[in-house]
Short mmCIF file of C-alpha atoms in Angstrom, two decimals:
data_model
loop_
_atom_site.label_atom_id
_atom_site.label_comp_id
_atom_site.label_asym_id
_atom_site.label_seq_id
_atom_site.Cartn_x
_atom_site.Cartn_y
_atom_site.Cartn_z
CA MET A 1 2.22 -14.38 -19.88
CA ILE A 2 0.76 -11.83 -23.31
CA THR A 3 3.39 -9.23 -22.23
CA THR A 4 6.37 -12.25 -22.33
CA ALA A 5 5.16 -13.98 -25.44
CA THR A 6 5.42 -10.01 -26.86
CA PHE A 7 8.43 -9.57 -26.27
CA LEU A 8 10.04 -12.70 -26.81
CA ASP A 9 8.68 -12.82 -30.59
CA PRO A 10 11.53 -11.13 -32.66
CA GLN A 11 9.49 -8.72 -34.65
CA PHE A 12 8.19 -6.74 -31.51
CA LYS A 13 10.31 -6.94 -28.63
CA THR A 14 10.31 -4.02 -27.07
CA PHE A 15 8.32 -1.91 -29.79
CA ALA A 16 5.10 -3.30 -29.31
CA PHE A 17 5.03 -1.38 -25.87
CA SER A 18 3.66 2.15 -25.44
CA SER A 19 5.53 2.95 -22.22
CA PRO A 20 9.41 2.37 -21.73
CA ASP A 21 8.47 1.41 -17.91
CA THR A 22 5.87 -1.59 -19.28
CA ALA A 23 8.62 -2.46 -21.80
CA LYS A 24 11.62 -2.18 -18.64
CA ARG A 25 8.70 -4.41 -16.54
CA VAL A 26 8.25 -6.98 -19.21
CA LYS A 27 12.20 -7.43 -19.27
CA GLN A 28 12.17 -8.09 -15.39
CA GLN A 29 9.16 -10.48 -15.51
CA ILE A 30 11.70 -12.78 -17.96
CA VAL A 31 14.73 -12.20 -16.19
CA ASP A 32 13.02 -12.95 -13.06
CA GLU A 33 11.62 -16.54 -14.91
CA MET A 34 14.96 -17.12 -16.22
CA ARG A 35 16.49 -17.20 -12.95
CA ARG A 36 13.80 -19.29 -11.09
CA THR A 37 14.43 -22.01 -13.99
CA GLN A 38 18.06 -21.81 -13.50
CA ARG A 39 17.56 -21.93 -9.69
CA GLN A 40 15.08 -25.16 -10.55
CA GLN A 41 17.42 -26.57 -13.22
CA ASN A 42 20.75 -26.54 -10.50
CA GLU A 43 18.33 -28.01 -8.04
CA ILE A 44 17.60 -30.73 -10.00
CA GLN A 45 21.67 -31.48 -10.81
CA GLN A 46 22.68 -30.74 -7.33
CA GLN A 47 19.74 -34.04 -6.36
CA SER A 48 21.61 -36.00 -8.98
CA LEU A 49 24.80 -35.61 -7.65
CA GLU A 50 24.11 -36.36 -4.60
CA THR A 51 22.13 -39.25 -5.54
CA ALA A 52 25.31 -40.69 -7.75
CA GLU A 53 27.11 -39.93 -4.75
CA ALA A 54 25.04 -41.56 -2.67
CA SER A 55 24.96 -44.82 -4.69
CA SER A 56 28.87 -44.47 -5.37
CA ASP A 57 30.59 -47.13 -3.64
CA THR A 58 33.87 -45.61 -3.88
CA ASP A 59 34.21 -41.89 -1.82
CA ASP A 60 38.08 -41.23 -3.29
CA PHE A 61 39.34 -37.46 -4.13
CA TRP A 62 38.77 -37.40 -7.47
CA SER A 63 34.47 -37.88 -7.17
CA SER A 64 34.61 -35.25 -4.16
CA PHE A 65 36.66 -32.84 -7.25
CA ASP A 66 33.89 -33.61 -10.16
CA GLN A 67 31.28 -32.66 -7.94
CA ARG A 68 32.74 -29.19 -6.49
CA ILE A 69 33.85 -28.40 -10.23
CA GLN A 70 29.95 -29.12 -11.24
CA GLY A 71 28.95 -26.93 -9.01
CA VAL A 72 30.87 -24.34 -10.09
CA LEU A 73 29.90 -24.89 -13.89
CA THR A 74 26.37 -25.05 -13.27
CA ARG A 75 26.54 -21.51 -10.99
CA ARG A 76 25.96 -18.71 -13.20
CA PRO A 77 26.45 -14.84 -12.19
CA VAL A 78 23.32 -13.24 -11.76
CA VAL A 79 23.97 -10.83 -14.67
CA ASP A 80 24.40 -13.04 -17.00
CA GLU A 81 20.10 -13.36 -17.99
CA ILE A 82 20.20 -9.76 -17.55
CA MET A 83 22.64 -8.70 -20.14
CA GLU A 84 21.25 -11.82 -22.64
CA VAL A 85 17.87 -9.87 -21.95
CA ASN A 86 18.87 -6.59 -23.21
CA ARG A 87 21.26 -8.20 -25.91
CA PHE A 88 17.95 -9.79 -27.58
CA SER A 89 16.07 -6.07 -27.08
CA GLN A 90 19.33 -4.50 -28.92
CA ASP A 91 19.27 -6.62 -31.52
CA MET A 92 17.22 -5.75 -35.18
CA PRO A 93 13.74 -6.74 -35.29
CA VAL A 94 12.95 -9.53 -38.10
CA THR A 95 10.78 -8.59 -40.60
CA ARG A 96 6.96 -9.09 -40.01
CA THR A 97 7.05 -11.91 -42.81
CA GLU A 98 9.48 -14.34 -41.29
CA ASP A 99 8.71 -16.75 -38.45
CA PRO A 100 9.33 -16.08 -35.35
CA THR A 101 9.76 -19.50 -34.17
CA ASP A 102 11.85 -20.37 -37.21
CA TYR A 103 14.28 -17.11 -35.52
CA TRP A 104 14.09 -19.44 -32.17
CA ARG A 105 15.10 -22.43 -33.97
CA VAL A 106 18.39 -21.45 -35.71
CA ARG A 107 19.35 -18.59 -32.32
CA SER A 108 21.68 -20.06 -30.06
CA GLU A 109 23.41 -17.18 -28.21
CA TYR A 110 20.13 -16.38 -26.28
CA PRO A 111 19.97 -19.90 -24.61
CA ASN A 112 17.68 -19.23 -21.84
CA LEU A 113 15.50 -17.07 -23.99
CA LYS A 114 15.15 -19.88 -26.56
CA ASN A 115 13.44 -21.94 -23.64
CA LEU A 116 11.29 -19.58 -22.63
CA ALA A 117 10.03 -18.67 -26.23
CA GLN A 118 9.29 -22.66 -26.87
CA LYS A 119 7.44 -22.46 -23.53
CA TYR A 120 5.27 -19.44 -24.68
CA PHE A 121 5.22 -19.98 -28.20
CA GLY A 122 3.72 -23.30 -27.37
CA ILE A 123 0.50 -22.21 -26.17
CA PRO A 124 -2.38 -22.35 -28.20
CA ALA A 125 -3.60 -19.06 -28.96
CA THR A 126 -7.31 -19.71 -28.72
CA SER A 127 -9.52 -22.30 -26.88
CA VAL A 128 -10.89 -24.28 -29.99
CA PRO A 129 -9.27 -27.52 -29.32
CA SER A 130 -10.71 -27.44 -25.70
CA GLU A 131 -14.30 -26.82 -27.16
CA ARG A 132 -14.18 -29.51 -29.26
CA LEU A 133 -13.06 -32.09 -26.57
CA PHE A 134 -15.80 -31.06 -24.56
CA SER A 135 -18.38 -31.02 -27.26
CA LYS A 136 -17.38 -34.41 -28.31
CA ALA A 137 -17.56 -35.55 -24.63
CA GLY A 138 -21.10 -34.25 -24.79
CA GLU A 139 -21.86 -36.50 -27.71
CA VAL A 140 -20.14 -39.60 -26.06
CA ILE A 141 -21.74 -39.19 -22.77
CA SER A 142 -25.63 -39.17 -23.49
CA GLU A 143 -28.46 -40.70 -21.49
CA LYS A 144 -28.21 -44.04 -23.75
CA ARG A 145 -24.73 -44.12 -22.15
CA SER A 146 -24.74 -42.99 -18.87
CA LEU A 147 -23.15 -46.15 -17.25
CA ILE A 148 -20.26 -45.40 -19.61
CA LYS A 149 -16.97 -46.06 -17.18
CA PRO A 150 -14.81 -42.80 -17.04
CA LEU A 151 -11.40 -44.62 -18.65
CA LYS A 152 -13.49 -45.58 -21.24
CA VAL A 153 -14.94 -42.57 -22.02
CA ASP A 154 -11.33 -41.03 -21.86
CA LYS A 155 -9.73 -43.92 -24.47
CA ILE A 156 -13.23 -43.00 -26.66
CA LEU A 157 -12.14 -39.15 -26.67
CA PHE A 158 -8.29 -39.97 -27.16
CA LEU A 159 -9.17 -42.23 -29.98
CA ASN A 160 -11.68 -39.86 -31.83
CA LYS A 161 -9.13 -37.02 -31.44
CA ASN A 162 -6.42 -38.66 -32.90
CA CYS A 163 -8.28 -40.01 -35.95
#
């Protein structure tokens, strides 16, 4: 996970890895994850098409034709993911002062990598928020307040966190 986030950081890419083998392995992991994500999206689209077909009263030629075209449009060659990762890794890295999230916000030529970057950059770097929550829960649930229902505790912690 750390290696993936490092590769997706436009400041580092493959330059942060000590050996070419490590960089190659990380690239392959990213390509595999992109394929899994694409497969899941295709399955969801296929299910929605099947649902729409089942709910449709008219079973004419054009609806069948549209479904076939949609299936062709959603299928992507396997090579696309590899090419996207290779193009990204060959692009010049950005300067260390630039914000990686701004880079991904503006870029559209790497749509799959952009989705992965949003996924991995959204992970908090520390466990401080969860530690604070546990600490506050310890303050809320005490011997004197041991009969509070779990739903009430959730609401109190939620309100405390958002105030």
